[in-house]
XYZ file of C-alpha atoms in Angstrom:
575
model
C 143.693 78.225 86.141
C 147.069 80.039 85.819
C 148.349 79.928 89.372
C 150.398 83.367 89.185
C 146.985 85.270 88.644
C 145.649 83.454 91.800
C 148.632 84.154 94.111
C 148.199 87.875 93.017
C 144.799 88.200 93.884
C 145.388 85.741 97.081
C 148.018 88.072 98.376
C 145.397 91.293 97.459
C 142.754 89.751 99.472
C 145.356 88.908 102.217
C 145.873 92.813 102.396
C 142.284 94.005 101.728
C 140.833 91.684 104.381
C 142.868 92.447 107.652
C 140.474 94.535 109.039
C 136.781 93.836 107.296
C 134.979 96.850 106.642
C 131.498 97.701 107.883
C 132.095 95.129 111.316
C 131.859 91.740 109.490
C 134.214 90.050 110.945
C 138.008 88.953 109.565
C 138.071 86.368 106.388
C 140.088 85.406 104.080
C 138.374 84.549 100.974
C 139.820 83.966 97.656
C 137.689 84.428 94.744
C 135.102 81.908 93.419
C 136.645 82.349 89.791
C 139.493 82.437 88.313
C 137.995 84.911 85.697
C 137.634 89.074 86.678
C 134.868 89.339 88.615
C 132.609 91.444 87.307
C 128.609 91.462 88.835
C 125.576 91.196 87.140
C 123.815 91.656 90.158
C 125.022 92.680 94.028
C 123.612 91.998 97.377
C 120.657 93.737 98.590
C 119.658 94.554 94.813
C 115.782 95.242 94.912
C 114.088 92.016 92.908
C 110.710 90.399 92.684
C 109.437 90.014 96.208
C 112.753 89.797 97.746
C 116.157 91.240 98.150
C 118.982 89.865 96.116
C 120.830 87.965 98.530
C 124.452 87.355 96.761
C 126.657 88.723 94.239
C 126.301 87.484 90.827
C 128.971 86.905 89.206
C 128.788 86.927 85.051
C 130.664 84.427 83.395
C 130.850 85.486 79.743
C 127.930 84.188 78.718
C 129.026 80.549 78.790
C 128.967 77.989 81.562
C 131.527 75.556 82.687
C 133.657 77.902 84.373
C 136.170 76.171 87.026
C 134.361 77.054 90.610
C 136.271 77.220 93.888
C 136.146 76.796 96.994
C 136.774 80.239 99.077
C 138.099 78.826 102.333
C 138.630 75.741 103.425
C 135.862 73.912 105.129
C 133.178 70.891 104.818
C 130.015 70.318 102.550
C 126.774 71.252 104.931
C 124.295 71.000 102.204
C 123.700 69.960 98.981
C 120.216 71.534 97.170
C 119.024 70.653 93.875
C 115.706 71.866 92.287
C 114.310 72.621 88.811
C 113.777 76.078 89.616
C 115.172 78.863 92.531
C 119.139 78.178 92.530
C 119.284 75.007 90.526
C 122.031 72.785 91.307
C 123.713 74.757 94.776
C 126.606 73.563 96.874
C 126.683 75.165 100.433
C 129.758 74.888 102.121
C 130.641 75.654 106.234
C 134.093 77.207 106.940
C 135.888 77.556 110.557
C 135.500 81.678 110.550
C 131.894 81.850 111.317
C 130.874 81.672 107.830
C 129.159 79.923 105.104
C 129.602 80.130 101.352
C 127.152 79.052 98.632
C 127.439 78.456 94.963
C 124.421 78.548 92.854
C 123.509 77.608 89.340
C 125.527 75.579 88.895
C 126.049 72.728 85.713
C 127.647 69.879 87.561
C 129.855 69.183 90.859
C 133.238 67.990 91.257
C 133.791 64.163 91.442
C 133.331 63.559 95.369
C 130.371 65.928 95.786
C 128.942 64.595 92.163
C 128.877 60.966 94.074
C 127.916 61.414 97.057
C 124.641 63.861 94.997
C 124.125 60.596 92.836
C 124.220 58.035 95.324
C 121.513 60.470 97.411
C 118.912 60.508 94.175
C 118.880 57.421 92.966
C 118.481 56.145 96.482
C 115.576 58.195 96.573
C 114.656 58.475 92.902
C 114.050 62.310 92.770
C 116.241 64.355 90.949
C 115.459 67.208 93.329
C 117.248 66.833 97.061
C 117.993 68.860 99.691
C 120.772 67.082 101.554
C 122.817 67.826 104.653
C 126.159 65.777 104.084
C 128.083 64.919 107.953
C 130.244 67.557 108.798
C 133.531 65.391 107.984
C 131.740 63.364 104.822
C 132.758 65.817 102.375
C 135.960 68.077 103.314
C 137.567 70.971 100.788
C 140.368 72.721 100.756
C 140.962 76.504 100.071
C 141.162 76.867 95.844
C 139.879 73.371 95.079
C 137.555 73.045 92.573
C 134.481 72.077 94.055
C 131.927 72.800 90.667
C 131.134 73.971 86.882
C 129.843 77.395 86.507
C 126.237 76.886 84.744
C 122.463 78.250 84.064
C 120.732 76.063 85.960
C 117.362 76.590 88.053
C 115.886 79.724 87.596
C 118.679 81.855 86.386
C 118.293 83.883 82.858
C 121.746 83.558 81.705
C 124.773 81.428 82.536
C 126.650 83.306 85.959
C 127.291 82.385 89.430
C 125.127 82.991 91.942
C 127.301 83.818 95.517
C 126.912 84.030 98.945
C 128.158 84.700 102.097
C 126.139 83.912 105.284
C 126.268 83.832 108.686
C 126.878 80.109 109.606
C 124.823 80.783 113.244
C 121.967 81.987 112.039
C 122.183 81.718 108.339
C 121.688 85.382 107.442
C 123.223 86.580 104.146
C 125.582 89.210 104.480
C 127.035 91.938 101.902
C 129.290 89.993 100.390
C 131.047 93.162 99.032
C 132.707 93.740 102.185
C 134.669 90.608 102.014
C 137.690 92.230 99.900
C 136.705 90.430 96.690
C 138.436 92.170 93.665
C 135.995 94.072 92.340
C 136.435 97.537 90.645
C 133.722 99.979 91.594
C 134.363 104.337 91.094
C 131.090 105.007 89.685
C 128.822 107.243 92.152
C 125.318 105.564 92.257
C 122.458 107.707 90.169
C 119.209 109.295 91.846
C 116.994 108.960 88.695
C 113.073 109.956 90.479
C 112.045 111.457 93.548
C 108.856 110.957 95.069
C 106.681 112.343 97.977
C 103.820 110.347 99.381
C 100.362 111.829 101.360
C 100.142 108.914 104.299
C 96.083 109.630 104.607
C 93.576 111.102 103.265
C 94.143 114.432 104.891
C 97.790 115.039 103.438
C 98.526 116.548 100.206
C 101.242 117.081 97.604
C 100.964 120.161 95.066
C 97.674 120.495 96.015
C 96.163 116.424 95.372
C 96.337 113.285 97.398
C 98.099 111.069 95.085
C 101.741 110.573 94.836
C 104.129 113.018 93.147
C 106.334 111.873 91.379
C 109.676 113.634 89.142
C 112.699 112.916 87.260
C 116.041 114.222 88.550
C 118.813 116.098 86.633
C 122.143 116.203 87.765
C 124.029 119.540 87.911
C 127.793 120.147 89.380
C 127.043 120.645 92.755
C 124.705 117.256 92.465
C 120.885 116.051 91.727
C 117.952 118.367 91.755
C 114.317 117.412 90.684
C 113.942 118.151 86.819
C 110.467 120.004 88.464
C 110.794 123.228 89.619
C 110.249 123.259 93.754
C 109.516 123.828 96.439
C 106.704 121.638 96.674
C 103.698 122.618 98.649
C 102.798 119.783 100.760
C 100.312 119.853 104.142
C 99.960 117.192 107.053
C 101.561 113.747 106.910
C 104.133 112.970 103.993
C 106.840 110.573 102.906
C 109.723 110.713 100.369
C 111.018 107.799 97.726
C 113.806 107.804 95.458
C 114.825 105.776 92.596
C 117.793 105.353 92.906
C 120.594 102.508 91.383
C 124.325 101.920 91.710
C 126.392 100.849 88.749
C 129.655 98.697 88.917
C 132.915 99.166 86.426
C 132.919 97.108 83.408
C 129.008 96.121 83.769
C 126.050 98.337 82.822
C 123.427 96.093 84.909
C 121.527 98.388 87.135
C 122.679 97.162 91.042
C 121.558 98.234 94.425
C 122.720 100.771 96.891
C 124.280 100.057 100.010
C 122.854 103.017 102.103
C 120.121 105.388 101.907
C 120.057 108.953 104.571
C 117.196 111.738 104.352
C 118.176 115.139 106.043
C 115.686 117.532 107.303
C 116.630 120.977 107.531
C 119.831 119.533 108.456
C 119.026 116.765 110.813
C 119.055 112.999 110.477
C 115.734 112.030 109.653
C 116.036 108.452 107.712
C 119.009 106.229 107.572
C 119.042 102.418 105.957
C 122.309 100.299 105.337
C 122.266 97.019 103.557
C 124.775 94.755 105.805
C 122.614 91.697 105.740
C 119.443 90.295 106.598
C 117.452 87.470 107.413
C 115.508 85.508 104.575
C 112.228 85.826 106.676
C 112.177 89.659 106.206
C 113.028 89.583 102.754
C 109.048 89.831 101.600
C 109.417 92.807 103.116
C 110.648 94.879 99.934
C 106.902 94.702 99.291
C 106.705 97.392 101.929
C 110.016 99.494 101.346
C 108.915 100.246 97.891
C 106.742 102.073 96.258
C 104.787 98.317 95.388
C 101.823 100.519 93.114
C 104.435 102.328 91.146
C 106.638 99.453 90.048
C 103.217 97.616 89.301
C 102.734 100.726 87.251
C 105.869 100.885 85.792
C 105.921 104.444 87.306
C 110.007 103.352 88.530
C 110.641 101.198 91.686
C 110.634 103.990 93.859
C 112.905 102.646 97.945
C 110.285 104.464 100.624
C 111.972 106.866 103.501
C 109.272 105.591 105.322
C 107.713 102.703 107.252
C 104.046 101.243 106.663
C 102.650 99.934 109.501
C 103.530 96.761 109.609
C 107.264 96.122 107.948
C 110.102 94.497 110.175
C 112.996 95.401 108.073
C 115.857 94.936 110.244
C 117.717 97.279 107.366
C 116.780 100.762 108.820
C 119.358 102.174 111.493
C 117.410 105.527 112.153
C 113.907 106.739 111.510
C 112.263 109.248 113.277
C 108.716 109.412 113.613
C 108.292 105.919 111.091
C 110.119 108.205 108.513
C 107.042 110.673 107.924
C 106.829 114.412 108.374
C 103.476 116.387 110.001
C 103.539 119.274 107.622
C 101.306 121.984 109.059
C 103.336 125.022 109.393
C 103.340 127.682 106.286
C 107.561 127.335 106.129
C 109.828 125.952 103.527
C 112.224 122.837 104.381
C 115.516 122.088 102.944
C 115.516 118.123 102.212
C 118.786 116.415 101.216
C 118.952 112.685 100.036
C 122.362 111.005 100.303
C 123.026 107.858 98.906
C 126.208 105.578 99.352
C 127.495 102.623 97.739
C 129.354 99.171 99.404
C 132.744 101.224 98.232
C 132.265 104.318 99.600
C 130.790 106.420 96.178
C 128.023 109.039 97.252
C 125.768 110.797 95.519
C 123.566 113.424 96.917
C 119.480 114.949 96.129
C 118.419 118.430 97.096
C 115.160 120.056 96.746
C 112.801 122.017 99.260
C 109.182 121.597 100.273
C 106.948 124.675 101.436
C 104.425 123.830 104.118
C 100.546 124.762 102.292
C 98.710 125.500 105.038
C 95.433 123.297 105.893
C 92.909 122.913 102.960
C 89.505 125.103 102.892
C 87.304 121.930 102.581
C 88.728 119.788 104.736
C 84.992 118.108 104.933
C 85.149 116.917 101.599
C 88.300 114.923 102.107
C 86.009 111.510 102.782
C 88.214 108.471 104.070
C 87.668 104.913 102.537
C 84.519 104.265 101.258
C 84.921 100.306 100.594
C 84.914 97.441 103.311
C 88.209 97.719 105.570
C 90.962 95.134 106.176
C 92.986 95.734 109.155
C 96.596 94.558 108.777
C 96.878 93.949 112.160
C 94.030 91.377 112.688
C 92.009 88.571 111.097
C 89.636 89.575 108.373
C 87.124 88.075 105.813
C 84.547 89.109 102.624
C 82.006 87.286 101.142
C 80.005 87.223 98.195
C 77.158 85.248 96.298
C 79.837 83.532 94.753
C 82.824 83.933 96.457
C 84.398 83.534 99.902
C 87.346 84.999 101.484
C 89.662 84.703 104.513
C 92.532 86.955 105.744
C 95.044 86.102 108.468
C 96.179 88.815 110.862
C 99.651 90.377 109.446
C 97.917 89.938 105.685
C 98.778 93.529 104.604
C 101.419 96.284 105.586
C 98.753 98.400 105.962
C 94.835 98.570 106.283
C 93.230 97.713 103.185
C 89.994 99.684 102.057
C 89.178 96.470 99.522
C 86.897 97.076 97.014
C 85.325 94.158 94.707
C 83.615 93.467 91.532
C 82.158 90.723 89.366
C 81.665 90.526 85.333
C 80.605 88.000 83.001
C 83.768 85.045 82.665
C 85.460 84.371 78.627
C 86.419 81.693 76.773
C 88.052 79.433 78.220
C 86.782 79.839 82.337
C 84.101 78.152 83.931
C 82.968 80.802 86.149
C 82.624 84.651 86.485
C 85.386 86.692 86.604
C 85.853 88.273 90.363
C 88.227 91.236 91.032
C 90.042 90.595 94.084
C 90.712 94.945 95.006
C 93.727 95.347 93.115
C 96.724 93.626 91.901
C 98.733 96.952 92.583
C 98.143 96.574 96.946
C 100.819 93.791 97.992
C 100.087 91.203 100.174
C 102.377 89.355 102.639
C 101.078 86.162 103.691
C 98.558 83.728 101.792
C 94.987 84.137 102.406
C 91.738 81.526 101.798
C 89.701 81.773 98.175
C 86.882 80.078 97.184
C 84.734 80.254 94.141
C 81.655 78.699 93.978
C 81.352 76.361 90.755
C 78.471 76.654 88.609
C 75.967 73.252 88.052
C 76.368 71.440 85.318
C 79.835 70.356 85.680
C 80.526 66.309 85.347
C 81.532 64.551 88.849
C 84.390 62.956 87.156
C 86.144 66.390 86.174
C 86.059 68.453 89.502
C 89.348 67.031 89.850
C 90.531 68.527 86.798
C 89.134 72.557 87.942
C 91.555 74.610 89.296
C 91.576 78.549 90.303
C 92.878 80.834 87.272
C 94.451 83.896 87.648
C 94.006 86.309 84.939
C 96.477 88.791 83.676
C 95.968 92.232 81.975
C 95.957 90.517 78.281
C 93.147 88.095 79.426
C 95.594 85.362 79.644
C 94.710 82.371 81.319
C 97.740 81.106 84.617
C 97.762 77.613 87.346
C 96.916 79.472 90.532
C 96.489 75.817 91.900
C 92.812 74.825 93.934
C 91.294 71.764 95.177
C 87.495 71.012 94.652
C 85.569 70.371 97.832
C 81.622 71.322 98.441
C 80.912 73.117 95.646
C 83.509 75.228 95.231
C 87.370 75.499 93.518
C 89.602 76.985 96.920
C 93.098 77.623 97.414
C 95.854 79.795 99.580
C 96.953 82.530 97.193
C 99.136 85.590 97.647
C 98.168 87.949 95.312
C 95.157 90.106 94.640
C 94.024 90.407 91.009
C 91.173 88.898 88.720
C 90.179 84.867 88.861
C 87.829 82.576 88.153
C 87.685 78.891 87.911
C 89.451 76.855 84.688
C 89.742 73.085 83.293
C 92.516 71.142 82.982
C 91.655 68.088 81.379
C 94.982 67.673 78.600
C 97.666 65.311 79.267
C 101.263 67.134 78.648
C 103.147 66.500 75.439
C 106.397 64.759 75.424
C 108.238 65.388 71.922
C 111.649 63.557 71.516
C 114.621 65.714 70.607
C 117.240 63.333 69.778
C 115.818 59.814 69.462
C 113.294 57.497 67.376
C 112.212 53.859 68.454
C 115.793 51.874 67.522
C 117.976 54.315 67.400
C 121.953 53.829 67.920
C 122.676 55.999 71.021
C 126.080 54.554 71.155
C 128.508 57.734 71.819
C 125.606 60.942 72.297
C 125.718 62.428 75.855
C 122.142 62.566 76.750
C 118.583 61.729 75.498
C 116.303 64.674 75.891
C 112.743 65.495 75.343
C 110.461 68.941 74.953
C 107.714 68.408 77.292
C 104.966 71.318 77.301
C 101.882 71.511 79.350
C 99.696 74.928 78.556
C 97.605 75.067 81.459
C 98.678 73.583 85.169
C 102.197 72.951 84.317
C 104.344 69.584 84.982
C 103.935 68.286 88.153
C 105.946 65.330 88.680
C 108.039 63.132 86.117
C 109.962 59.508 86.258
C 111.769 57.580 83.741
C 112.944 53.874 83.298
C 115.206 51.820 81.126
C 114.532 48.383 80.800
C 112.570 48.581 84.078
C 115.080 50.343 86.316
C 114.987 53.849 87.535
C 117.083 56.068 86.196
C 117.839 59.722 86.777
C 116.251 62.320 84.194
C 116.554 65.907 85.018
C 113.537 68.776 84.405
C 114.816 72.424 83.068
C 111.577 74.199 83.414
C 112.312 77.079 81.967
C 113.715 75.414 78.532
C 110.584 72.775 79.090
C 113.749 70.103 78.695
C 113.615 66.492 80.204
C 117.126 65.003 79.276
C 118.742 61.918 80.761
C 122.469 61.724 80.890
C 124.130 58.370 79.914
C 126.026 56.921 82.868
C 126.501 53.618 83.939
C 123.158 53.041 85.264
C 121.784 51.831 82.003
C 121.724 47.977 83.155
C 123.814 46.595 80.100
C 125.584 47.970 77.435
C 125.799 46.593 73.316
C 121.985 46.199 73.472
C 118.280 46.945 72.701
C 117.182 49.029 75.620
C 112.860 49.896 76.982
C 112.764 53.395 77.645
C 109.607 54.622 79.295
C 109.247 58.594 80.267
C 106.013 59.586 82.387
C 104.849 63.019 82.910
C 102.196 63.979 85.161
C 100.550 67.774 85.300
C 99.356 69.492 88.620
C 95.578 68.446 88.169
C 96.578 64.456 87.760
C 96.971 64.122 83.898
C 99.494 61.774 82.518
C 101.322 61.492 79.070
C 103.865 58.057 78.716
C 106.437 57.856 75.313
C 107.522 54.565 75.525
C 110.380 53.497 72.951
C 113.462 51.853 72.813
C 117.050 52.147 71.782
C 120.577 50.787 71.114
C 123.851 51.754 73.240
């Protein structure tokens, strides 16, 4: 690191930090690279299921950038698992906060041993450790890892965070006083306006409306020409994303206000929230619309049952009772973590109540309340709903057709994959005769995608039928898994001279359940081989746990997959 560039930016955070915007608190963080920091991705950005809760910072595309340490403080936890952050260092500072480093390729020297000595003590490359508060001390700008790829992540970056230390909430880590450069205004790109029962309507139908924005001098308009004629109970959603300088990655916002004829209707700010509520995005967007790549819409409104902690004012759940023949000036404003706004205007006219309002049937199928315990059952099929399921009541509707090649059962449509649901419920499918006693181990629930293609939604047999907690609706049926994985060396044959390579490393592949559990040994001993899912990579790294050197060695690799089958390459080599 060139030490003049870090006691410039030092001596800007010193500045930027003496009063912390937006109420978090005084800190004085350095930065976690000695690079420009430049996001891929900021906090509160809207991703699969949850909120993004970090800053992620790129690292130009290659890994083993110097990481340090913002503050001074102590290691609190060490986690390491094939997938979610990868290799993570978490570490507690005397302000009342808590950094963590994700994706990470390696650690430096004291954490590195103390990870080691914590593995092969319990032979499991994955850990989640919780060092002694004085075990592992750090000091403001030490180096404390290697930037990397590891884990889930789709590129090499850092993954950051601030939290709360009390209560281990993530918090924006933008308002910190991190360098970062950020003039650009975020854009409005769709607006939408939601009927909340079967009694509302928008331009005259009960589906959603949806339009593309344009942006003029005096701000965005819909590209549609309005008003809009709405009647009874409506909701608005934008889509809406903020862009940083010298990135083009689409971010999110940091707040979100809807004005009614002037008045404060709807306000949301993204400070920080609590991984428990995170699910929630489910239920602040438009869930259908993303699913049908209509846009991922942020609702002005709340369904039933969403505890958000993000939304600061909301009158009347967000909604508006239409039934009044005048027009309504609605303004959207939009704000980013530094300040840049960006504003929505349009009008809706109030339609008057429909002629047949008899016509306008409610749901038709069997209902699932949100709010209680619920269940379905068919000839073939059984299912169980805790209370809190849904965000709102479900009118479920389901089918059954013939299976396909490569399923043991029917296919059964569970409603549709476009409703979200919040916590796991009970499924079980009732398997057909004929099927050997010595394989109901290997059947397992499938879920089916779109294409017809075949994906591990896990199951256990038990009285005649395949069951398992799942969280999604959609199409299954009941599969086989009866295949052992494949391991294919990569670098090695039985004899080969290892003397001076880094690593040994294997493809392994499994095309139905997927690996669950692995182990290696040389010449007997355990040592420690890591899993990169998402490169299907088993490697081992040569250290000095390979019992003695200027030898032949045994090697002996296992790999299991989730329904018990188990591959073993067995060879040896010379280091």
């Amino acid at each position: 690191m060139q030490m003049g560039y870090r006691w410039v930016i030092a001596a800007m955070i010193l500045i930027n930090v003496s009063t912390t915007l937006h109420g978090q608190g005084k800190a004085d963080f350095i930065p976690p690279l000695d690079i420009p920091l430049v996001l891929s991705g900021n906090f509160g950005e809207l991703r699969s299921d949850h909120f993004h809760s970090g800053l992620d910072f790129k690292t130009r595309g290659v890994t083993g950038h110097p990481v340090y340490a913002v503050e001074s403080g102590y290691v609190s936890r060490i986690n390491i698992s094939p997938g979610g952050y990868g290799k993570a260092v978490y570490i507690t500072h005397p302000n009342g906060y808590t950094s963590v480093y994700g994706h990470l390729q390696s650690f430096s020297e004291a954490i590195e041993t103390y990870v080691k000595a914590a593995q092969y003590k319990r032979k499991t490359h994955s850990i989640n450790v919780f060092p002694e508060a004085q075990e592992i001390m750090v000091e403001k700008g030490e180096v404390i890892a290697l930037s990397g790829n590891t884990g889930s992540s789709s590129g090499p970056h850092l993954h950051f965070e601030i939290r709360r230390t009390a209560d281990q909430h993530p918090l924006n880590g933008l308002f910190f006083g991190f360098p970062i450069e950020d003039t650009i205004p975020p854009q409005i790109r769709q607006l939408a306006i939601y009927p909340a029962d079967h009694l509302s309507m928008v331009q005259n139908s009960r589906s959603p409306f949806r339009t593309k924005t344009v942006l003029n001098e005096k701000g965005y308009i819909p590209a549609k020409s309005n008003p809009y004629h709405v009647y009874g109970r409506i909701g608005f959603g934008i889509e809406v994303y903020d862009y940083l300088n010298a990135a083009g990655n689409r971010c999110g916002v940091y707040s979100i206000e809807l004005l009614v004829d002037g008045k404060r209707h709807y306000y949301s700010e993204m400070d920080g929230f609590a991984f428990s509520e995170s699910r929630f995005i489910n239920a602040h967007i438009d869930y259908a619309g993303k699913q049908e790549n209509s846009g991922v819409f942020q609702r002005m409104f709340r369904l039933p049952f969403n505890e958000l902690s993000i939304y600061k004012q909301m009158e009347n759940s967000g909604l508006l009772e239409i039934t009044d023949r005048r027009e309504h000036h609605i303004v959207v404003r939009v704000n980013d973590s530094y300040g840049n706004g960006s504003e929505l205007t349009f009008r809706i006219s109030g339609a008057g109540a429909p002629q047949s309002m008899k016509e306008r049937t409610g749901p038709t199928g069997k209902i699932l309340p949100h709010n209680a315990e619920s269940s379905f059952a068919d000839q073939q099929i059984s299912l169980s709903f805790p209370a809190w399921c849904f965000y709102e009541d479900v009118n479920f509707r389901y089918a059954r057709t013939g299976g396909m090649d490569g399923l043991l059962s029917d296919i059964h449509y569970l409603h549709k994959e476009t409703t979200p649901v919040h916590r796991s419920f009970d499924l079980a499918i009732a398997v057909a005769p004929g099927i050997p006693d010595a394989q109901r181990d290997k059947l397992f629930l499938a879920k089916i995608s779109d294409d017809d293609k075949i994906s591990y939604a896990g199951g256990t047999y038990a009285d005649g039928s395949v069951s398992e907690k799942v969280r999604s609706f959609g199409r299954y049926a009941i599969a086989i898994d009866t295949v052992a994985p494949a391991i294919i060396p990569l670098n090695m044959y039985s004899g080969k001279n290892m003397t001076g390579l880094p690593a040994m490393r294997f493809k392994v592949k499994d095309d139905l359940s997927g690996i669950g559990a692995y182990n290696g040994t040389i010449d007997g001993e355990w040592v420690l081989f890591e899993y990169d899912p998402k490169n299907d990579l088993i490697f081992y790294e040569f250290d000095n746990r390979v019992p003695v050197s200027g030898k032949i060695h045994d090697i002996e690799l296992q790999t299991e997959d989730m329904k018990g089958n188990k591959a073993v390459y067995q060879s040896t080599f010379f280091l």
